[in-house]
Amino acid sequence: MNVQLGGSSSNMEPIADKKKAIFISTMELVRDKGFHGTPMSMVAKHAGVAAGTIYHYFESKEQLITELFDYAQQQVIAVVEQETCAAIPFKDCFFNLWGGLYTFYQNNQNLLRFFEQFVNSPYSSTRPPFEEDKFYTLLFAFFERGIREGELKEVSPKILATLTHSSILTIAKMTASGRLHFDKKELQQIQQLLWDGIALGR
Amino acid sequence: MNVQLGGSSSNMEPIADKKKAIFISTMELVRDKGFHGTPMSMVAKHAGVAAGTIYHYFESKEQLITELFDYAQQQVIAVVEQETCAAIPFKDCFFNLWGGLYTFYQNNQNLLRFFEQFVNSPYSSTRPPFEEDKFYTLLFAFFERGIREGELKEVSPKILATLTHSSILTIAKMTASGRLHFDKKELQQIQQLLWDGIALGR
DNA sequence: GCCAACCGAATGAACGTTCAATTGGGAGGG
DNA sequence: CCCTCCCAATTGAACGTTCATTCGGTTGGC
């Protein structure tokens, strides 16, 4: 019990194969069929596991979903931590962050879809408040740096962070759903528009 | 049967009281409890109607949800049509549209929440494709006007429309969920940032 | 008296969860 | 090296509940 996931940073314990399989199956099934559309029995079959086994690792379906969300969020946080490097000029860093997050969401559409379903569902109302949300704390700090270095307009970081992340998420969702497509040039234009909006013109 | 809703534009038939009550109850319950959390029996009780009555108006729960989405979307479309007035200078029109849509979502948080749950659920995959989506068609046309009049950068209207709407939705959702608050001055700053990004500097 | 609107108990399927039973690997004594 | 005991891991049939949907019957306006 209490096993760690993947080759996690601080802990190289062997992986909980079954637990990870349950996570992945849940994410894929939720992507296609939604929360109500994925019974535990189906998660079990898809993960190659008996129904009862899931309850060895998770107290309930709700707990499984909640833990999966935390797992997903940590992956996103890792991307932000990797791209917001203080050694690189802020402007480059901004474009890296936008591109890095976008690429991550593109390569993990299961996760993106699960994420969006979760935050718009009643599950998310049981989440910790905003101030303790590491993802937004990181983003806020990044944009504060931009203001401090005189690269950005003097606007609340929460505005800058929210606008930036919403643009990434929306474009990624549009592409993932197949409703709209954006080619490389258009993606660069989007980043540039955003930058033109938030940067101090000089 | 086949009754119209509200004091609808082209049709002034008497309202289907029960049908409207079912719509409103569904929206409120889905906001609080999500799709799976709102059984038909609860919708019935909340609407002051017998369970069987719902099936007099709707074939199934899925159909109820789908029709409710169409109903909701028409209300949003009405706001866009009202604010995108060709007689007003484009820039003013842009700020009107942003503010109008934002205010609408603020005043109709049930609808906003329902909307977001719907588009991220498997229900929405059965929706008509993008080109037939009146909402986006209207938005695209509006931004095309801006380009034609030399007010906006020469970028695909789909980019401008997507960025603008995503900013409105995200800010409204943040406020509605209570996770972040934006005061009047901040809302103006957001609109201005967006405009600075997409407008042709002169 | 006719028909649409409406009711709500009944139905049957689906689902989350439980639990008695089984497996398998490792610790320890001989 | 082998046997034994133990317990965590695992199984899947069974349980009880919940829910969408049905349907036979009632109402009320025309």
GROMACS .gro file of C-alpha atoms (C1' of nucleotides) in nm:
model
  464
    1MET     CA    1   0.000   0.000   0.000
    2ASN     CA    2   0.093   0.365  -0.028
    3VAL     CA    3   0.299   0.305  -0.337
    4GLN     CA    4   0.453   0.581  -0.545
    5LEU     CA    5   0.384   0.661  -0.905
    6GLY     CA    6   0.627   0.641  -1.193
    7GLY     CA    7   0.993   0.729  -1.164
    8SER     CA    8   0.893   1.018  -0.946
    9SER     CA    9   1.153   1.277  -0.854
   10SER     CA   10   1.211   1.215  -0.487
   11ASN     CA   11   1.120   0.849  -0.482
   12MET     CA   12   1.249   0.565  -0.695
   13GLU     CA   13   1.042   0.290  -0.539
   14PRO     CA   14   0.907   0.032  -0.777
   15ILE     CA   15   0.595   0.143  -0.959
   16ALA     CA   16   0.251   0.031  -0.857
   17ASP     CA   17   0.170  -0.129  -1.190
   18LYS     CA   18  -0.194  -0.187  -1.115
   19LYS     CA   19  -0.250   0.157  -0.972
   20LYS     CA   20  -0.097   0.323  -1.271
   21ALA     CA   21  -0.298   0.104  -1.508
   22ILE     CA   22  -0.614   0.207  -1.325
   23PHE     CA   23  -0.520   0.573  -1.358
   24ILE     CA   24  -0.452   0.548  -1.728
   25SER     CA   25  -0.764   0.349  -1.801
   26THR     CA   26  -0.977   0.593  -1.609
   27MET     CA   27  -0.834   0.887  -1.798
   28GLU     CA   28  -0.885   0.727  -2.139
   29LEU     CA   29  -1.237   0.613  -2.062
   30VAL     CA   30  -1.340   0.945  -1.912
   31ARG     CA   31  -1.208   1.120  -2.220
   32ASP     CA   32  -1.435   0.917  -2.446
   33LYS     CA   33  -1.737   0.859  -2.230
   34GLY     CA   34  -1.737   1.114  -1.949
   35PHE     CA   35  -1.761   1.054  -1.575
   36HIS     CA   36  -2.104   0.894  -1.573
   37GLY     CA   37  -2.025   0.699  -1.885
   38THR     CA   38  -1.741   0.507  -1.724
   39PRO     CA   39  -1.854   0.251  -1.466
   40MET     CA   40  -1.598   0.106  -1.231
   41SER     CA   41  -1.654  -0.232  -1.394
   42MET     CA   42  -1.539  -0.088  -1.723
   43VAL     CA   43  -1.233   0.074  -1.569
   44ALA     CA   44  -1.151  -0.264  -1.418
   45LYS     CA   45  -1.185  -0.456  -1.744
   46HIS     CA   46  -0.988  -0.197  -1.940
   47ALA     CA   47  -0.710  -0.201  -1.682
   48GLY     CA   48  -0.698  -0.582  -1.678
   49VAL     CA   49  -0.796  -0.593  -1.315
   50ALA     CA   50  -1.087  -0.720  -1.108
   51ALA     CA   51  -1.343  -0.472  -0.985
   52GLY     CA   52  -1.252  -0.538  -0.625
   53THR     CA   53  -0.887  -0.457  -0.687
   54ILE     CA   54  -0.967  -0.095  -0.755
   55TYR     CA   55  -1.104  -0.072  -0.402
   56HIS     CA   56  -0.777  -0.201  -0.271
   57TYR     CA   57  -0.610   0.114  -0.401
   58PHE     CA   58  -0.893   0.368  -0.380
   59GLU     CA   59  -1.166   0.418  -0.127
   60SER     CA   60  -1.429   0.506  -0.382
   61LYS     CA   61  -1.487   0.624  -0.734
   62GLU     CA   62  -1.480   0.981  -0.614
   63GLN     CA   63  -1.143   0.929  -0.451
   64LEU     CA   64  -1.006   0.767  -0.764
   65ILE     CA   65  -1.114   1.066  -0.970
   66THR     CA   66  -0.977   1.313  -0.721
   67GLU     CA   67  -0.640   1.141  -0.695
   68LEU     CA   68  -0.620   1.117  -1.070
   69PHE     CA   69  -0.674   1.490  -1.090
   70ASP     CA   70  -0.386   1.554  -0.851
   71TYR     CA   71  -0.167   1.323  -1.056
   72ALA     CA   72  -0.259   1.508  -1.373
   73GLN     CA   73  -0.204   1.847  -1.218
   74GLN     CA   74   0.142   1.752  -1.101
   75GLN     CA   75   0.239   1.674  -1.457
   76VAL     CA   76   0.127   2.018  -1.570
   77ILE     CA   77   0.313   2.180  -1.283
   78ALA     CA   78   0.627   1.998  -1.390
   79VAL     CA   79   0.601   2.159  -1.733
   80VAL     CA   80   0.564   2.505  -1.583
   81GLU     CA   81   0.860   2.451  -1.354
   82GLN     CA   82   1.071   2.338  -1.643
   83GLU     CA   83   0.986   2.629  -1.872
   84THR     CA   84   0.992   2.918  -1.625
   85CYS     CA   85   1.366   2.937  -1.595
   86ALA     CA   86   1.503   3.255  -1.440
   87ALA     CA   87   1.829   3.225  -1.639
   88ILE     CA   88   1.654   3.298  -1.968
   89PRO     CA   89   1.535   3.644  -2.075
   90PHE     CA   90   1.176   3.695  -1.974
   91LYS     CA   91   1.036   3.737  -2.321
   92ASP     CA   92   1.192   3.414  -2.447
   93CYS     CA   93   1.074   3.245  -2.133
   94PHE     CA   94   0.719   3.360  -2.200
   95PHE     CA   95   0.718   3.213  -2.548
   96ASN     CA   96   0.877   2.894  -2.419
   97LEU     CA   97   0.611   2.861  -2.155
   98TRP     CA   98   0.328   2.915  -2.399
   99GLY     CA   99   0.473   2.669  -2.647
  100GLY     CA  100   0.569   2.419  -2.380
  101LEU     CA  101   0.229   2.409  -2.219
  102TYR     CA  102   0.055   2.397  -2.555
  103THR     CA  103   0.269   2.109  -2.673
  104PHE     CA  104   0.214   1.925  -2.349
  105TYR     CA  105  -0.163   1.955  -2.380
  106GLN     CA  106  -0.143   1.847  -2.742
  107ASN     CA  107   0.055   1.539  -2.650
  108ASN     CA  108  -0.172   1.457  -2.358
  109GLN     CA  109  -0.520   1.510  -2.488
  110ASN     CA  110  -0.659   1.248  -2.251
  111LEU     CA  111  -0.532   1.453  -1.966
  112LEU     CA  112  -0.658   1.780  -2.112
  113ARG     CA  113  -1.005   1.643  -2.162
  114PHE     CA  114  -1.017   1.484  -1.819
  115PHE     CA  115  -0.895   1.807  -1.667
  116GLU     CA  116  -1.161   2.017  -1.828
  117GLN     CA  117  -1.435   1.778  -1.733
  118PHE     CA  118  -1.313   1.776  -1.376
  119VAL     CA  119  -1.285   2.148  -1.317
  120ASN     CA  120  -1.634   2.203  -1.455
  121SER     CA  121  -1.786   1.928  -1.244
  122PRO     CA  122  -1.905   1.933  -0.884
  123TYR     CA  123  -1.599   1.730  -0.785
  124SER     CA  124  -1.382   2.038  -0.810
  125SER     CA  125  -1.579   2.231  -0.550
  126THR     CA  126  -1.417   2.008  -0.289
  127ARG     CA  127  -1.070   2.122  -0.398
  128PRO     CA  128  -0.837   2.340  -0.192
  129PRO     CA  129  -0.874   2.715  -0.245
  130PHE     CA  130  -0.692   2.921  -0.498
  131GLU     CA  131  -0.411   3.050  -0.278
  132GLU     CA  132  -0.291   2.695  -0.218
  133ASP     CA  133  -0.301   2.600  -0.584
  134LYS     CA  134   0.060   2.543  -0.676
  135PHE     CA  135  -0.005   2.578  -1.046
  136TYR     CA  136  -0.139   2.930  -1.016
  137THR     CA  137   0.115   3.025  -0.754
  138LEU     CA  138   0.389   2.939  -1.002
  139LEU     CA  139   0.224   3.128  -1.284
  140PHE     CA  140   0.169   3.434  -1.067
  141ALA     CA  141   0.533   3.436  -0.962
  142PHE     CA  142   0.642   3.412  -1.324
  143PHE     CA  143   0.439   3.713  -1.431
  144GLU     CA  144   0.547   3.909  -1.126
  145ARG     CA  145   0.900   3.861  -1.249
  146GLY     CA  146   0.800   4.005  -1.587
  147ILE     CA  147   0.657   4.313  -1.420
  148ARG     CA  148   0.959   4.353  -1.192
  149GLU     CA  149   1.194   4.335  -1.488
  150GLY     CA  150   0.995   4.603  -1.668
  151GLU     CA  151   0.889   4.375  -1.952
  152LEU     CA  152   0.517   4.371  -1.876
  153LYS     CA  153   0.254   4.632  -1.810
  154GLU     CA  154   0.180   4.699  -1.447
  155VAL     CA  155  -0.128   4.485  -1.422
  156SER     CA  156  -0.223   4.231  -1.159
  157PRO     CA  157  -0.039   3.904  -1.224
  158LYS     CA  158  -0.364   3.720  -1.183
  159ILE     CA  159  -0.488   3.893  -1.496
  160LEU     CA  160  -0.177   3.810  -1.695
  161ALA     CA  161  -0.172   3.452  -1.577
  162THR     CA  162  -0.540   3.396  -1.639
  163LEU     CA  163  -0.534   3.544  -1.987
  164THR     CA  164  -0.227   3.351  -2.089
  165HIS     CA  165  -0.340   3.018  -1.960
  166SER     CA  166  -0.690   3.057  -2.096
  167SER     CA  167  -0.553   3.120  -2.443
  168ILE     CA  168  -0.337   2.808  -2.428
  169LEU     CA  169  -0.616   2.590  -2.297
  170THR     CA  170  -0.874   2.716  -2.542
  171ILE     CA  171  -0.653   2.674  -2.846
  172ALA     CA  172  -0.548   2.327  -2.732
  173LYS     CA  173  -0.909   2.226  -2.670
  174MET     CA  174  -1.021   2.351  -3.007
  175THR     CA  175  -0.752   2.154  -3.181
  176ALA     CA  176  -0.812   1.844  -2.971
  177SER     CA  177  -1.182   1.844  -3.040
  178GLY     CA  178  -1.115   1.880  -3.410
  179ARG     CA  179  -1.342   2.183  -3.432
  180LEU     CA  180  -1.064   2.414  -3.541
  181HIS     CA  181  -0.710   2.369  -3.659
  182PHE     CA  182  -0.417   2.606  -3.610
  183ASP     CA  183  -0.097   2.566  -3.804
  184LYS     CA  184   0.249   2.660  -3.681
  185LYS     CA  185   0.236   3.011  -3.819
  186GLU     CA  186  -0.101   3.074  -3.657
  187LEU     CA  187   0.023   2.950  -3.322
  188GLN     CA  188   0.309   3.197  -3.341
  189GLN     CA  189   0.066   3.474  -3.430
  190ILE     CA  190  -0.143   3.392  -3.125
  191GLN     CA  191   0.156   3.407  -2.895
  192GLN     CA  192   0.260   3.733  -3.053
  193LEU     CA  193  -0.086   3.888  -3.014
  194LEU     CA  194  -0.085   3.796  -2.650
  195TRP     CA  195   0.262   3.934  -2.599
  196ASP     CA  196   0.171   4.259  -2.778
  197GLY     CA  197  -0.119   4.293  -2.538
  198ILE     CA  198   0.064   4.238  -2.213
  199ALA     CA  199   0.413   4.372  -2.289
  200LEU     CA  200   0.526   4.726  -2.223
  201GLY     CA  201   0.569   4.882  -2.565
  202ARG     CA  202   0.906   5.056  -2.589
  203MET     CA  203  -4.701   1.955  -2.822
  204ASN     CA  204  -4.432   2.138  -3.013
  205VAL     CA  205  -4.477   2.450  -2.807
  206GLN     CA  206  -4.255   2.753  -2.836
  207LEU     CA  207  -4.042   2.902  -2.570
  208GLY     CA  208  -4.073   3.242  -2.410
  209GLY     CA  209  -4.169   3.552  -2.600
  210SER     CA  210  -3.952   3.425  -2.879
  211SER     CA  211  -3.870   3.652  -3.171
  212SER     CA  212  -4.068   3.504  -3.456
  213ASN     CA  213  -4.340   3.339  -3.253
  214MET     CA  214  -4.566   3.481  -2.989
  215GLU     CA  215  -4.753   3.163  -2.903
  216PRO     CA  216  -4.835   3.108  -2.539
  217ILE     CA  217  -4.543   2.974  -2.339
  218ALA     CA  218  -4.513   2.611  -2.244
  219ASP     CA  219  -4.502   2.678  -1.872
  220LYS     CA  220  -4.413   2.325  -1.778
  221LYS     CA  221  -4.148   2.293  -2.044
  222LYS     CA  222  -3.981   2.612  -1.938
  223ALA     CA  223  -3.997   2.509  -1.574
  224ILE     CA  224  -3.828   2.183  -1.665
  225PHE     CA  225  -3.556   2.371  -1.851
  226ILE     CA  226  -3.488   2.607  -1.565
  227SER     CA  227  -3.489   2.335  -1.303
  228THR     CA  228  -3.252   2.124  -1.506
  229MET     CA  229  -3.012   2.413  -1.546
  230GLU     CA  230  -3.011   2.499  -1.177
  231LEU     CA  231  -2.970   2.141  -1.065
  232VAL     CA  232  -2.696   2.068  -1.315
  233ARG     CA  233  -2.511   2.376  -1.197
  234ASP     CA  234  -2.504   2.248  -0.840
  235LYS     CA  235  -2.485   1.876  -0.886
  236GLY     CA  236  -2.364   1.803  -1.238
  237PHE     CA  237  -2.523   1.579  -1.498
  238HIS     CA  238  -2.498   1.255  -1.304
  239GLY     CA  239  -2.603   1.427  -0.985
  240THR     CA  240  -2.941   1.532  -1.118
  241PRO     CA  241  -3.187   1.246  -1.157
  242MET     CA  242  -3.499   1.301  -1.360
  243SER     CA  243  -3.704   1.252  -1.046
  244MET     CA  244  -3.529   1.550  -0.890
  245VAL     CA  245  -3.582   1.764  -1.197
  246ALA     CA  246  -3.950   1.670  -1.180
  247LYS     CA  247  -3.988   1.755  -0.814
  248HIS     CA  248  -3.797   2.082  -0.849
  249ALA     CA  249  -4.008   2.183  -1.147
  250GLY     CA  250  -4.333   2.094  -0.968
  251VAL     CA  251  -4.413   1.827  -1.222
  252ALA     CA  252  -4.453   1.453  -1.229
  253ALA     CA  253  -4.172   1.241  -1.361
  254GLY     CA  254  -4.386   1.116  -1.645
  255THR     CA  255  -4.463   1.468  -1.759
  256ILE     CA  256  -4.104   1.529  -1.856
  257TYR     CA  257  -4.138   1.247  -2.104
  258HIS     CA  258  -4.437   1.419  -2.254
  259TYR     CA  259  -4.205   1.698  -2.363
  260PHE     CA  260  -3.874   1.520  -2.411
  261GLU     CA  261  -3.789   1.181  -2.551
  262SER     CA  262  -3.515   1.113  -2.300
  263LYS     CA  263  -3.278   1.274  -2.056
  264GLU     CA  264  -3.023   1.312  -2.330
  265GLN     CA  265  -3.271   1.495  -2.548
  266LEU     CA  266  -3.367   1.723  -2.262
  267ILE     CA  267  -3.003   1.815  -2.206
  268THR     CA  268  -2.940   1.867  -2.575
  269GLU     CA  269  -3.246   2.088  -2.623
  270LEU     CA  270  -3.155   2.285  -2.316
  271PHE     CA  271  -2.815   2.350  -2.466
  272ASP     CA  272  -2.971   2.484  -2.783
  273TYR     CA  273  -3.197   2.705  -2.576
  274ALA     CA  274  -2.901   2.838  -2.381
  275GLN     CA  275  -2.696   2.896  -2.693
  276GLN     CA  276  -2.973   3.098  -2.852
  277GLN     CA  277  -2.968   3.334  -2.558
  278VAL     CA  278  -2.596   3.390  -2.601
  279ILE     CA  279  -2.641   3.444  -2.973
  280ALA     CA  280  -2.902   3.707  -2.897
  281VAL     CA  281  -2.646   3.899  -2.693
  282VAL     CA  282  -2.392   3.887  -2.973
  283GLU     CA  283  -2.648   4.003  -3.229
  284GLN     CA  284  -2.746   4.289  -3.006
  285GLU     CA  285  -2.392   4.411  -2.940
  286THR     CA  286  -2.235   4.371  -3.284
  287CYS     CA  287  -2.405   4.670  -3.438
  288ALA     CA  288  -2.254   4.791  -3.765
  289ALA     CA  289  -2.365   5.150  -3.696
  290ILE     CA  290  -2.119   5.189  -3.409
  291PRO     CA  291  -1.742   5.237  -3.458
  292PHE     CA  292  -1.567   4.904  -3.447
  293LYS     CA  293  -1.356   4.973  -3.144
  294ASP     CA  294  -1.654   5.077  -2.934
  295CYS     CA  295  -1.840   4.778  -3.062
  296PHE     CA  296  -1.559   4.549  -2.951
  297PHE     CA  297  -1.569   4.682  -2.597
  298ASN     CA  298  -1.948   4.664  -2.595
  299LEU     CA  299  -1.937   4.304  -2.706
  300TRP     CA  300  -1.682   4.207  -2.445
  301GLY     CA  301  -1.873   4.383  -2.168
  302GLY     CA  302  -2.210   4.264  -2.291
  303LEU     CA  303  -2.113   3.900  -2.305
  304TYR     CA  304  -1.933   3.920  -1.972
  305THR     CA  305  -2.232   4.081  -1.804
  306PHE     CA  306  -2.464   3.823  -1.957
  307TYR     CA  307  -2.255   3.536  -1.823
  308GLN     CA  308  -2.235   3.706  -1.485
  309ASN     CA  309  -2.612   3.741  -1.470
  310ASN     CA  310  -2.669   3.386  -1.592
  311GLN     CA  311  -2.421   3.179  -1.400
  312ASN     CA  312  -2.648   2.877  -1.415
  313LEU     CA  313  -2.629   2.893  -1.789
  314LEU     CA  314  -2.254   2.949  -1.792
  315ARG     CA  315  -2.192   2.652  -1.569
  316PHE     CA  316  -2.428   2.428  -1.761
  317PHE     CA  317  -2.268   2.539  -2.084
  318GLU     CA  318  -1.918   2.453  -1.972
  319GLN     CA  319  -2.021   2.118  -1.840
  320PHE     CA  320  -2.194   2.040  -2.165
  321VAL     CA  321  -1.918   2.132  -2.407
  322ASN     CA  322  -1.668   1.926  -2.211
  323SER     CA  323  -1.894   1.624  -2.193
  324PRO     CA  324  -1.952   1.349  -2.446
  325TYR     CA  325  -2.294   1.499  -2.525
  326SER     CA  326  -2.129   1.772  -2.728
  327SER     CA  327  -1.963   1.530  -2.968
  328THR     CA  328  -2.306   1.476  -3.121
  329ARG     CA  329  -2.336   1.843  -3.205
  330PRO     CA  330  -2.330   1.994  -3.555
  331PRO     CA  331  -1.987   2.090  -3.689
  332PHE     CA  332  -1.822   2.421  -3.646
  333GLU     CA  333  -1.914   2.581  -3.976
  334GLU     CA  334  -2.282   2.555  -3.888
  335ASP     CA  335  -2.237   2.701  -3.544
  336LYS     CA  336  -2.422   3.030  -3.559
  337PHE     CA  337  -2.242   3.169  -3.259
  338TYR     CA  338  -1.900   3.140  -3.414
  339THR     CA  339  -2.023   3.243  -3.754
  340LEU     CA  340  -2.142   3.568  -3.601
  341LEU     CA  341  -1.818   3.622  -3.415
  342PHE     CA  342  -1.609   3.552  -3.723
  343ALA     CA  343  -1.811   3.800  -3.926
  344PHE     CA  344  -1.764   4.064  -3.659
  345PHE     CA  345  -1.388   4.031  -3.657
  346GLU     CA  346  -1.375   4.022  -4.034
  347ARG     CA  347  -1.538   4.360  -4.023
  348GLY     CA  348  -1.264   4.483  -3.792
  349ILE     CA  349  -0.997   4.366  -4.032
  350ARG     CA  350  -1.178   4.512  -4.333
  351GLU     CA  351  -1.206   4.849  -4.162
  352GLY     CA  352  -0.835   4.847  -4.086
  353GLU     CA  353  -0.882   4.838  -3.711
  354LEU     CA  354  -0.737   4.492  -3.650
  355LYS     CA  355  -0.422   4.313  -3.747
  356GLU     CA  356  -0.450   4.087  -4.049
  357VAL     CA  357  -0.491   3.765  -3.864
  358SER     CA  358  -0.742   3.487  -3.918
  359PRO     CA  359  -1.077   3.585  -3.763
  360LYS     CA  360  -1.092   3.246  -3.597
  361ILE     CA  361  -0.789   3.346  -3.392
  362LEU     CA  362  -0.937   3.679  -3.291
  363ALA     CA  363  -1.275   3.528  -3.210
  364THR     CA  364  -1.131   3.241  -3.012
  365LEU     CA  365  -0.896   3.459  -2.808
  366THR     CA  366  -1.165   3.710  -2.730
  367HIS     CA  367  -1.431   3.464  -2.631
  368SER     CA  368  -1.193   3.254  -2.427
  369SER     CA  369  -1.093   3.557  -2.224
  370ILE     CA  370  -1.454   3.644  -2.151
  371LEU     CA  371  -1.548   3.290  -2.058
  372THR     CA  372  -1.245   3.234  -1.840
  373ILE     CA  373  -1.284   3.556  -1.646
  374ALA     CA  374  -1.655   3.492  -1.599
  375LYS     CA  375  -1.593   3.136  -1.482
  376MET     CA  376  -1.327   3.247  -1.237
  377THR     CA  377  -1.559   3.503  -1.086
  378ALA     CA  378  -1.856   3.266  -1.082
  379SER     CA  379  -1.661   2.994  -0.906
  380GLY     CA  380  -1.542   3.243  -0.646
  381ARG     CA  381  -1.181   3.147  -0.708
  382LEU     CA  382  -1.081   3.493  -0.824
  383HIS     CA  383  -1.245   3.832  -0.821
  384PHE     CA  384  -1.201   4.111  -1.075
  385ASP     CA  385  -1.320   4.463  -1.002
  386LYS     CA  386  -1.443   4.711  -1.259
  387LYS     CA  387  -1.102   4.862  -1.317
  388GLU     CA  388  -0.945   4.522  -1.371
  389LEU     CA  389  -1.214   4.423  -1.620
  390GLN     CA  390  -1.136   4.736  -1.818
  391GLN     CA  391  -0.767   4.654  -1.806
  392ILE     CA  392  -0.836   4.308  -1.944
  393GLN     CA  393  -1.037   4.443  -2.234
  394GLN     CA  394  -0.763   4.697  -2.302
  395LEU     CA  395  -0.488   4.433  -2.299
  396LEU     CA  396  -0.682   4.226  -2.547
  397TRP     CA  397  -0.745   4.525  -2.769
  398ASP     CA  398  -0.378   4.625  -2.756
  399GLY     CA  399  -0.294   4.273  -2.871
  400ILE     CA  400  -0.527   4.249  -3.165
  401ALA     CA  401  -0.554   4.611  -3.285
  402LEU     CA  402  -0.335   4.766  -3.550
  403GLY     CA  403  -0.117   5.012  -3.361
  404ARG     CA  404  -0.120   5.350  -3.538
  405DG     C1'  405  -6.730   1.244  -2.491
  406DC     C1'  406  -6.277   1.318  -2.675
  407DC     C1'  407  -5.803   1.412  -2.658
  408DA     C1'  408  -5.401   1.617  -2.492
  409DA     C1'  409  -5.183   1.705  -2.070
  410DC     C1'  410  -5.056   1.514  -1.658
  411DC     C1'  411  -4.973   1.199  -1.277
  412DG     C1'  412  -4.681   0.871  -0.991
  413DA     C1'  413  -4.621   0.392  -0.863
  414DA     C1'  414  -4.404   0.014  -1.087
  415DT     C1'  415  -4.021  -0.190  -1.362
  416DG     C1'  416  -3.597  -0.349  -1.489
  417DA     C1'  417  -3.137  -0.244  -1.587
  418DA     C1'  418  -2.705  -0.052  -1.439
  419DC     C1'  419  -2.400   0.076  -1.113
  420DG     C1'  420  -2.088   0.138  -0.689
  421DT     C1'  421  -1.941  -0.127  -0.340
  422DT     C1'  422  -1.866  -0.546  -0.041
  423DC     C1'  423  -1.679  -0.974   0.097
  424DA     C1'  424  -1.572  -1.461   0.133
  425DA     C1'  425  -1.250  -1.712  -0.100
  426DT     C1'  426  -0.795  -1.776  -0.350
  427DT     C1'  427  -0.330  -1.683  -0.472
  428DG     C1'  428   0.159  -1.615  -0.424
  429DG     C1'  429   0.574  -1.472  -0.240
  430DG     C1'  430   0.873  -1.409   0.140
  431DA     C1'  431   1.028  -1.478   0.631
  432DG     C1'  432   1.192  -1.810   0.945
  433DG     C1'  433   1.268  -2.249   1.161
  434DG     C1'  434   1.439  -2.705   1.093
  435DC     C1'  435   1.695  -2.658   0.070
  436DC     C1'  436   1.233  -2.738   0.202
  437DC     C1'  437   0.829  -2.684   0.455
  438DT     C1'  438   0.502  -2.382   0.695
  439DC     C1'  439   0.271  -1.986   0.816
  440DC     C1'  440   0.122  -1.529   0.717
  441DC     C1'  441  -0.058  -1.151   0.501
  442DA     C1'  442  -0.105  -0.837   0.128
  443DA     C1'  443  -0.280  -0.861  -0.325
  444DT     C1'  444  -0.638  -1.013  -0.603
  445DT     C1'  445  -1.063  -1.208  -0.764
  446DG     C1'  446  -1.557  -1.184  -0.926
  447DA     C1'  447  -2.015  -1.311  -0.786
  448DA     C1'  448  -2.360  -1.104  -0.510
  449DC     C1'  449  -2.603  -0.710  -0.283
  450DG     C1'  450  -2.865  -0.316  -0.233
  451DT     C1'  451  -2.950   0.111  -0.423
  452DT     C1'  452  -3.049   0.442  -0.761
  453DC     C1'  453  -3.216   0.586  -1.173
  454DA     C1'  454  -3.429   0.647  -1.646
  455DT     C1'  455  -3.820   0.516  -1.843
  456DT     C1'  456  -4.297   0.314  -1.890
  457DC     C1'  457  -4.780   0.283  -1.859
  458DG     C1'  458  -5.247   0.247  -1.693
  459DG     C1'  459  -5.525   0.573  -1.512
  460DT     C1'  460  -5.707   1.065  -1.404
  461DT     C1'  461  -5.809   1.529  -1.510
  462DG     C1'  462  -5.993   1.930  -1.749
  463DG     C1'  463  -6.094   2.211  -2.134
  464DC     C1'  464  -6.349   2.219  -2.566
   0.00000   0.00000   0.00000
